[in-house]
Short mmCIF file of C-alpha atoms in Angstrom, two decimals:
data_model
loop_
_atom_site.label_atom_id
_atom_site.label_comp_id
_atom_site.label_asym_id
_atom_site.label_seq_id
_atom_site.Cartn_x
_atom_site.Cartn_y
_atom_site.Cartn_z
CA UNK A 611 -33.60 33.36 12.73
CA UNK A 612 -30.89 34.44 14.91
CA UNK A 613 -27.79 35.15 13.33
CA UNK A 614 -24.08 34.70 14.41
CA UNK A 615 -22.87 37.44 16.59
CA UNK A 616 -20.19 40.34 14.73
CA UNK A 617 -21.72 39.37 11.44
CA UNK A 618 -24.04 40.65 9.14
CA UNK A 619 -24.97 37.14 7.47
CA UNK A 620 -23.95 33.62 7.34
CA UNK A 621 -20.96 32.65 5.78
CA UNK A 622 -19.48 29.17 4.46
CA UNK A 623 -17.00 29.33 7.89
CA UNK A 624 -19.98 30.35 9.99
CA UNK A 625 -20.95 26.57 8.55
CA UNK A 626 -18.20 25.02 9.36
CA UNK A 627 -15.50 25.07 6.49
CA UNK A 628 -13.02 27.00 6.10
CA UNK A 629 -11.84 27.91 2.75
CA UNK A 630 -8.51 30.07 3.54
CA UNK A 631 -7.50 26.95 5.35
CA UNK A 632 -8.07 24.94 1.99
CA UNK A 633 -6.26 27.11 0.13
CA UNK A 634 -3.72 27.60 2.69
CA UNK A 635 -3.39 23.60 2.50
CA UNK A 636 -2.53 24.09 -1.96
CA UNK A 637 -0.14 26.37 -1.00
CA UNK A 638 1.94 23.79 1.21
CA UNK A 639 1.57 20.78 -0.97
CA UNK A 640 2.37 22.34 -4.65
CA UNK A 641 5.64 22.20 -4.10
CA UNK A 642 5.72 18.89 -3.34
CA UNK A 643 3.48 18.14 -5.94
CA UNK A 644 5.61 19.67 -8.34
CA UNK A 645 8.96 17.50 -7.35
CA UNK A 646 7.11 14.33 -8.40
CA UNK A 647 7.10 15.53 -11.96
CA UNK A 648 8.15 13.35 -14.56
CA UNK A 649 7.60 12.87 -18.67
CA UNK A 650 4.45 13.33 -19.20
CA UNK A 651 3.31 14.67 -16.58
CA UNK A 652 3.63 18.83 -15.52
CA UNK A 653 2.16 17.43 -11.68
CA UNK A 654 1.03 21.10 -11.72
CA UNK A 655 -2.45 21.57 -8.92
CA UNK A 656 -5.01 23.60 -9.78
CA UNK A 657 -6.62 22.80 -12.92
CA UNK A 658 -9.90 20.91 -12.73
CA UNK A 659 -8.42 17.67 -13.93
CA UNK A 660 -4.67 16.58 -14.03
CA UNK A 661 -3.57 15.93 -17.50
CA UNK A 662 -0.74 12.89 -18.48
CA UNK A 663 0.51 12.72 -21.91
CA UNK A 664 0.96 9.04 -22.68
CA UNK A 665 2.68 9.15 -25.94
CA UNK A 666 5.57 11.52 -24.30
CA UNK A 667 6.27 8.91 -21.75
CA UNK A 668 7.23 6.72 -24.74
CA UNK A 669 4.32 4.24 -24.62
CA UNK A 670 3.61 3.23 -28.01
CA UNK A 671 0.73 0.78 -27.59
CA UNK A 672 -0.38 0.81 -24.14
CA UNK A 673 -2.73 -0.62 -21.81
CA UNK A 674 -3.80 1.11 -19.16
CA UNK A 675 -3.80 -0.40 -15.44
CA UNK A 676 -5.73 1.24 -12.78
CA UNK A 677 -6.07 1.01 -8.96
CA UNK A 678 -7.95 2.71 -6.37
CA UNK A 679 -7.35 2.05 -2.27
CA UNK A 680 -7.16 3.59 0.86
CA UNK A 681 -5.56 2.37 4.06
CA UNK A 682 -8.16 1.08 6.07
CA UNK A 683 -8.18 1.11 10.11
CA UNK A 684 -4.43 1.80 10.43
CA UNK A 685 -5.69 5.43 9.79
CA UNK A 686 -7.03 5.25 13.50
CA UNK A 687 -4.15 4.71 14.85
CA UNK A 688 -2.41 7.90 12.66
CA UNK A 689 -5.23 9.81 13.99
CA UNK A 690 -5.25 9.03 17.70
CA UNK A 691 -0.91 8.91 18.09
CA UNK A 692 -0.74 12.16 15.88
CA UNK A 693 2.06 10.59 13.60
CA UNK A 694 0.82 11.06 10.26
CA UNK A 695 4.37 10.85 8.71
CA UNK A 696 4.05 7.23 7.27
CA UNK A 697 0.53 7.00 5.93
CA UNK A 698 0.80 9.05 2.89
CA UNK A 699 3.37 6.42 1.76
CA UNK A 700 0.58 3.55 2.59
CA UNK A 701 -1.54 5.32 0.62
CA UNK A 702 0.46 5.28 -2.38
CA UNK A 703 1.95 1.63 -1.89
CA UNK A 704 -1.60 0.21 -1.29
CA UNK A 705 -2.31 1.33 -5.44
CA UNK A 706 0.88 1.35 -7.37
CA UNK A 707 1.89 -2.24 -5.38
CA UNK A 708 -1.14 -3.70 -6.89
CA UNK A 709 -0.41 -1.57 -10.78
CA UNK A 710 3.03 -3.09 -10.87
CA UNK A 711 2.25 -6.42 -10.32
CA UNK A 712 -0.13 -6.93 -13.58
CA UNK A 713 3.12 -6.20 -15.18
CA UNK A 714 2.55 -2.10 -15.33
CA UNK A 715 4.73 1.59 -14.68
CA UNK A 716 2.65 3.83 -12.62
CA UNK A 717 2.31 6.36 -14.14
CA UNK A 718 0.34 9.01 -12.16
CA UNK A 719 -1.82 9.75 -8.49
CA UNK A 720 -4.32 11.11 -6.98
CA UNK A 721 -5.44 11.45 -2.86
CA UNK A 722 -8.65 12.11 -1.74
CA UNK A 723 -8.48 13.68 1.87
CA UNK A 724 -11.77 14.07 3.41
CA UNK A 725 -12.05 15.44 6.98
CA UNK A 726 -14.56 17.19 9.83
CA UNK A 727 -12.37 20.03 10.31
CA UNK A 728 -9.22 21.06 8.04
CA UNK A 729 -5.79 20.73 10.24
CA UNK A 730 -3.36 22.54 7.63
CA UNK A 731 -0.66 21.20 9.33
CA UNK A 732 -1.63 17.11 10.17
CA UNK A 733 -2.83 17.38 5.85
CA UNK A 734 0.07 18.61 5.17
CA UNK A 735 2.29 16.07 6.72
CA UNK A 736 -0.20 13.35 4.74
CA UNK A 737 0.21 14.78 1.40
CA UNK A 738 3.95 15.42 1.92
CA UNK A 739 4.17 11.64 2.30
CA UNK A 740 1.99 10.93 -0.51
CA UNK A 741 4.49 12.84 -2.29
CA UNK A 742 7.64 11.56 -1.33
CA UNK A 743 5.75 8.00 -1.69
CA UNK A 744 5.03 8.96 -5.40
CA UNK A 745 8.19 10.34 -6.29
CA UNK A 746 10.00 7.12 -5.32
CA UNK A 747 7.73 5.45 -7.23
CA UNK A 748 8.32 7.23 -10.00
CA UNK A 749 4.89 8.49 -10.28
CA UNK A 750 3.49 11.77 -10.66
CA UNK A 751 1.18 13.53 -8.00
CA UNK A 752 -1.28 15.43 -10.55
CA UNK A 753 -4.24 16.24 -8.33
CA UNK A 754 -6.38 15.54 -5.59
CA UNK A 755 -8.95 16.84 -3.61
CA UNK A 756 -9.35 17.84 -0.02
CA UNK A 757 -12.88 17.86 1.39
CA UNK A 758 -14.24 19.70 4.70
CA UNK A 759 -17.05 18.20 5.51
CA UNK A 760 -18.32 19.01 9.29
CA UNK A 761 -20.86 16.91 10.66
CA UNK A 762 -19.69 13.83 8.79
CA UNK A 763 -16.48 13.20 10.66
CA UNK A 764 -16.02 14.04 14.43
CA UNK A 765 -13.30 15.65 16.43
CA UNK A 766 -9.82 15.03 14.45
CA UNK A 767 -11.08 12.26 12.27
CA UNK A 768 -10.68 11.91 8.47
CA UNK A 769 -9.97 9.61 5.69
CA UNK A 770 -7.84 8.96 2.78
CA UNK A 771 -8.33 7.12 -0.69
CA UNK A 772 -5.93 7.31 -3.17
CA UNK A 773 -6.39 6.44 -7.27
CA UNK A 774 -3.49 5.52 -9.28
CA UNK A 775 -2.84 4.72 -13.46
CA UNK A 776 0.06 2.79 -14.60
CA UNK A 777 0.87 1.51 -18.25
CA UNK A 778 1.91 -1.94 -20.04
CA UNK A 779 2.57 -2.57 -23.89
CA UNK A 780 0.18 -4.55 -25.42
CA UNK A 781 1.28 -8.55 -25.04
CA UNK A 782 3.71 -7.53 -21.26
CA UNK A 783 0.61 -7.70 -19.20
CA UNK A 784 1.05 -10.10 -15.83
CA UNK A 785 0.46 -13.01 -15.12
CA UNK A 786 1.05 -14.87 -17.95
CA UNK A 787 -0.61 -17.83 -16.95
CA UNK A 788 -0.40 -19.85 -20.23
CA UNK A 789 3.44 -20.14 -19.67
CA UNK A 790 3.06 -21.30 -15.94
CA UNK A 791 3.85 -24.88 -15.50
CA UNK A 792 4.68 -27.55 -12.66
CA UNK A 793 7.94 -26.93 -11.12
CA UNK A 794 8.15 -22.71 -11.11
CA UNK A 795 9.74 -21.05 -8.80
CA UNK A 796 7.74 -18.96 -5.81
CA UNK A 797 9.63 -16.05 -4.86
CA UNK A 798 9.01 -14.29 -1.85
CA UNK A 799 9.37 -10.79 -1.37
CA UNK A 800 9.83 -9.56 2.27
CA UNK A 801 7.11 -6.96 3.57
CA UNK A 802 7.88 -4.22 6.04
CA UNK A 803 5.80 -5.72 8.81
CA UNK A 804 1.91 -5.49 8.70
CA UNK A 805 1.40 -3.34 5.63
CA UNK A 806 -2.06 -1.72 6.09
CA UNK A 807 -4.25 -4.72 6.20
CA UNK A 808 -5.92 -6.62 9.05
CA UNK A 809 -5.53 -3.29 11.72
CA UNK A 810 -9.25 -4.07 12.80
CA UNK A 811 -7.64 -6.86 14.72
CA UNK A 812 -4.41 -5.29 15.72
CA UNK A 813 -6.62 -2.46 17.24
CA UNK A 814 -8.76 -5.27 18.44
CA UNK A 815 -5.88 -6.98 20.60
CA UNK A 816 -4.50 -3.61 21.70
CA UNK A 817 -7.41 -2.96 23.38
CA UNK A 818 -7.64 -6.63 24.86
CA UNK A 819 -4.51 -6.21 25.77
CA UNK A 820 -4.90 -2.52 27.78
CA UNK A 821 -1.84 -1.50 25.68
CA UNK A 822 -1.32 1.87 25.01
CA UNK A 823 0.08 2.93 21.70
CA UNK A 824 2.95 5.26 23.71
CA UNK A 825 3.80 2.73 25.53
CA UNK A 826 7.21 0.76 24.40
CA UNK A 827 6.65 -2.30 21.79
CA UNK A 828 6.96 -5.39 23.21
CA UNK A 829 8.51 -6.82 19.68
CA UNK A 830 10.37 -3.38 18.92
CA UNK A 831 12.75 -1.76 21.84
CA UNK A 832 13.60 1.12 19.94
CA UNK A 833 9.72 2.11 19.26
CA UNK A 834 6.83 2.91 21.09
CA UNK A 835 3.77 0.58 20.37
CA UNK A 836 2.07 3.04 18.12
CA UNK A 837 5.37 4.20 15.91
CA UNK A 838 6.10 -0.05 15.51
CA UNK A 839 2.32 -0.21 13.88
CA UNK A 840 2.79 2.57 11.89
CA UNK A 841 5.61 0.86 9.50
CA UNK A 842 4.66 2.29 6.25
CA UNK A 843 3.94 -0.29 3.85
CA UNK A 844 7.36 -1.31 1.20
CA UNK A 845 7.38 0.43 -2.16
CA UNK A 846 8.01 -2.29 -4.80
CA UNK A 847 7.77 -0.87 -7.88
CA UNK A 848 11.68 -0.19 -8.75
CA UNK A 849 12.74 -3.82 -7.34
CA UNK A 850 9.54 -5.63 -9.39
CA UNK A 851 9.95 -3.41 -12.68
CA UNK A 852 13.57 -4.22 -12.45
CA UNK A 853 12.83 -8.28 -12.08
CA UNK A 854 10.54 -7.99 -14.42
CA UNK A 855 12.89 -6.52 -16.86
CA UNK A 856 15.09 -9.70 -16.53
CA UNK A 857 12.76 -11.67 -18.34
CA UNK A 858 11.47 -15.26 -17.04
CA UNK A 859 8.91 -13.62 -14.30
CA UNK A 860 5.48 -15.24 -15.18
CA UNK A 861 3.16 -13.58 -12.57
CA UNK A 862 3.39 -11.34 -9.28
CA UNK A 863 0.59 -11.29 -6.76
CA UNK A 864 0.76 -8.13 -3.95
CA UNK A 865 -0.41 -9.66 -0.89
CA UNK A 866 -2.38 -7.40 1.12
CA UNK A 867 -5.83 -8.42 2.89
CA UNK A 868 -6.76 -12.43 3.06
CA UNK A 869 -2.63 -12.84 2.78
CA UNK A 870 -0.74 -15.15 1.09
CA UNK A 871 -4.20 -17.54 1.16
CA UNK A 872 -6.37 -15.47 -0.91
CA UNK A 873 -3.99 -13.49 -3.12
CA UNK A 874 -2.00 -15.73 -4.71
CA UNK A 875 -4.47 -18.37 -6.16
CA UNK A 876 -5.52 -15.16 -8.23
CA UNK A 877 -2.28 -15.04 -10.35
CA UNK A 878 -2.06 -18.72 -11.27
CA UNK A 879 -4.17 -20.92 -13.64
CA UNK A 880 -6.46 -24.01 -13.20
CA UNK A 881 -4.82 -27.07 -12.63
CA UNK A 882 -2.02 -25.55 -10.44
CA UNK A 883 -1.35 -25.08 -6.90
CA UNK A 884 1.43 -23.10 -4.92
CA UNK A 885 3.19 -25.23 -2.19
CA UNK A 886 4.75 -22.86 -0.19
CA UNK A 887 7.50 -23.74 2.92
CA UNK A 888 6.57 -21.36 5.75
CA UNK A 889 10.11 -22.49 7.41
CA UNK A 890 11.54 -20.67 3.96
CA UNK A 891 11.57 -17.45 5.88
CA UNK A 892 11.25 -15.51 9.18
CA UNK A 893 8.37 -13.11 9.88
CA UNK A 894 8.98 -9.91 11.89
CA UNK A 895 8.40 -9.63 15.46
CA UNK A 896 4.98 -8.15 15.51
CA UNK A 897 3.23 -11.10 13.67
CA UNK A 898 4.83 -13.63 16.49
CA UNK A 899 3.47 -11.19 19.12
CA UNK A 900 -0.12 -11.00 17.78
CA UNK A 901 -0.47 -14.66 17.62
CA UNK A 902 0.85 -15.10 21.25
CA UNK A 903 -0.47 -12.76 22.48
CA UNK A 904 -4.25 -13.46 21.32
CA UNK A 905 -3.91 -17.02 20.68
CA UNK A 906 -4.36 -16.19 16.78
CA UNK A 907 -3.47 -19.78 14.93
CA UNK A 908 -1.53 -19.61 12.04
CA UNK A 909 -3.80 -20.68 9.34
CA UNK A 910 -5.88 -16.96 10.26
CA UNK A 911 -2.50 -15.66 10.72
CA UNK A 912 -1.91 -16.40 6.97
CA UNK A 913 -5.32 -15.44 5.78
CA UNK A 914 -5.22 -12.52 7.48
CA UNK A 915 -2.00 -10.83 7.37
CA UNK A 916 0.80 -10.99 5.14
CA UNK A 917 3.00 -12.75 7.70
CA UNK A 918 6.61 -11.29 6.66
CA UNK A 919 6.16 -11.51 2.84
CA UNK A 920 4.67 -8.59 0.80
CA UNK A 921 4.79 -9.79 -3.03
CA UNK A 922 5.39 -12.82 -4.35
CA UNK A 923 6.81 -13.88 -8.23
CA UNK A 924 6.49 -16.76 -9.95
CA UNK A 925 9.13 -17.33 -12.50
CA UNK A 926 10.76 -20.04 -14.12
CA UNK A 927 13.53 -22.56 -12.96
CA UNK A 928 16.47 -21.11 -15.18
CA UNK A 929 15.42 -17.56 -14.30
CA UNK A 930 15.11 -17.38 -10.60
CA UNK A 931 17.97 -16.36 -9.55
CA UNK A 932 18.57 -13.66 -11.77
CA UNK A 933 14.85 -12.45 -10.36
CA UNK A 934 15.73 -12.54 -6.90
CA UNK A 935 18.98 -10.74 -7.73
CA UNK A 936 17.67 -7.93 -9.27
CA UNK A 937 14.92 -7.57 -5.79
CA UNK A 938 17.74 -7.42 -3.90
CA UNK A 939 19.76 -4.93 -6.01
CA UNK A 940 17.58 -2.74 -4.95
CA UNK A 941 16.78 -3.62 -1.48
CA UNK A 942 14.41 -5.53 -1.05
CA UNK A 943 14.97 -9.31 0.36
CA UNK A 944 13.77 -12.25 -1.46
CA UNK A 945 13.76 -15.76 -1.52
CA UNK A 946 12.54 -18.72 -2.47
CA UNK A 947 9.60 -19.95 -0.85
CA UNK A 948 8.22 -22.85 -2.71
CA UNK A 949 7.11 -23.71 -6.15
CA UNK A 950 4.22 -24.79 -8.22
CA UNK A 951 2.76 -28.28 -8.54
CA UNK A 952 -0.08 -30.34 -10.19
CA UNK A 953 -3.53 -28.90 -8.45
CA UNK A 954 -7.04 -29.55 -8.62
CA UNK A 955 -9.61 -27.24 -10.79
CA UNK A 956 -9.24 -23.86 -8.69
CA UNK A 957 -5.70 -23.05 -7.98
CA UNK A 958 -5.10 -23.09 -4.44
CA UNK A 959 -2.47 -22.65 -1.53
CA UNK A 960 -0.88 -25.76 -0.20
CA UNK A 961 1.89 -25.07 2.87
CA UNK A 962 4.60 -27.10 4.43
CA UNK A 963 6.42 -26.01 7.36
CA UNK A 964 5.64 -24.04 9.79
CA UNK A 965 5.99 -20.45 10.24
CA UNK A 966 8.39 -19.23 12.87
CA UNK A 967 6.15 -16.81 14.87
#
């Protein structure tokens, strides 16, 4: 066997990873890892497991609520524009979105970064959104791991997956179904713009298109096609633990892949339907472009993307406004979009309207 020139015997670089680089890549993000600390948490890296300490984050008798996601095609568009500053923060909405809604705090991450050939500086950028992502959360970043794995992944490719924990009391888990009756309140909560769902399609009609992603947006004058796709996805957890906190909310359903369609029956109880207005509210530019622009109709529009609204409450009559209130206290836009009524044995979606694409 013929070995590498200048060297006496193979090495794990020789094989394609680089382990400087890896630890290179620690050094950046511990700082950043360390500003997401909180109680109960040190968010120190470097241990073989991250440690949380439950009882000092005053949880007395919790439940615990765990998600795991990642943030699916959009990545490909990160990868081939070279702005990675937004899709940490997908990352982290993608799991604590869904941990909040069941009524839960996040309480700490991890990422998963998993690549051909370590960039310090493109991982770097990632993780320092995952960060920033987590510390407005209000969730620690206690670990993660970064993989080098050449041969797996080509050229600049790589992938993400992120794994969050969050924490209820016993008895404040969401939804409450049992107290859902006829005539409560749907409350929609605006999204950002596409979120990271359905980007297998957005690709798809960028290339049917002959777009290019540096190219200006045709919905967005300001941005070039690739930075308007790139929206990070909204961070509700300080808007939804604050409505929730108001008492009356009932259920809250994230609405990510198969939209408002799919996500909401799974929050309500037999023998109820949502009837939702779709003239209640106005989605962003981008969803009216992809269905012009590919002839998409609106009923795949809706089970598709999330079509201008990212989380949706259910709460009662007398306490609706005082929800919707405390969403826009702190920023976020809300409304209400419909209510529910009498349905058949599997709660469904009934809509009115028509959205204004």
């Amino acid at each position: 066997m013929n070995r590498p020139s200048g060297h006496n015997g193979l090495n794990y670089k020789d094989a394609g990873v680089d382990i400087d680089a890896g630890e290179a890549l620690v050094q950046r993000i511990s700082p950043l890892a360390r500003a997401t600390r909180r109680t109960g948490a040190q968010a120190d890296l470097g241990g073989f497991g991250g440690l949380f300490d439950i009882k000092a984050a005053g949880f007395k008798d919790p439940v615990l609520v765990a998600s795991t996601d990642g943030v699916g095609t959009k990545l490909k568009i990160a990868i081939d524009t070279g702005l990675f500053e937004w899709i940490g923060q997908d990352l982290v909405a993608m799991c604590v979105n869904d941990i909040v809604v069941q009524g839960a705090e996040p309480l700490f991450f991890l990422d998963y970064y998993a690549t051909g050939k370590l960039d310090v500086d493109a991982a770097a950028t990632v993780i320092g959104g995952v960060a920033n992502a987590c510390k407005e959360s209000g969730c620690a970043l206690i670990g993660g791991e970064t993989a080098e794995m050449p041969g797996l992944y080509a050229g600049q490719d790589f992938d993400l997956a992120g794994f969050a924990v969050g924490a209820a009391e016993r008895g404040n888990l969401l939804p409450n179904i049992e107290a859902m009756t006829a005539g409560d309140v749907l409350i929609g909560v605006s999204s950002s713009g596409l979120h990271s769902n359905g980007f297998s399609l957005v690709r798809r009609v960028v290339r049917e298109l002959g777009a290019t992603y540096d190219s200006q947006a045709p919905f967005a004058m300001d941005r070039t096609l690739g930075e308007a796709l790139l929206t990070p996805t909204r961070l509700y957890v300080k808007s939804t633990l604050a409505a929730i906190h108001t008492a009356g909310v009932k259920g809250l359903a994230h609405i990510t892949g198969g939209g408002i369609t799919e996500n909401l029956p799974r929050v309500l109880p037999k023998g109820l339907d949502a009837e939702i207005d779709l003239s209640t509210w106005a989605p962003q530019a981008v969803f009216g472009w992809l269905a012009k622009s590919a002839g998409i109709e609106a009923r795949e529009m809706l089970r598709t993307f999330n079509c201008g609204i990212g989380l949706i409450a259910v709460a009662s009559e007398k306490a609706a406004g005082h929800v919707i209130d405390a969403f826009q206290e702190f920023g976020d836009r809300a409304t209400r979009i419909g209510s529910l009524v009498i349905g058949g044995t599997e709660p469904a979606v009934r809509y009115t309207g028509a959205l204004k694409l």
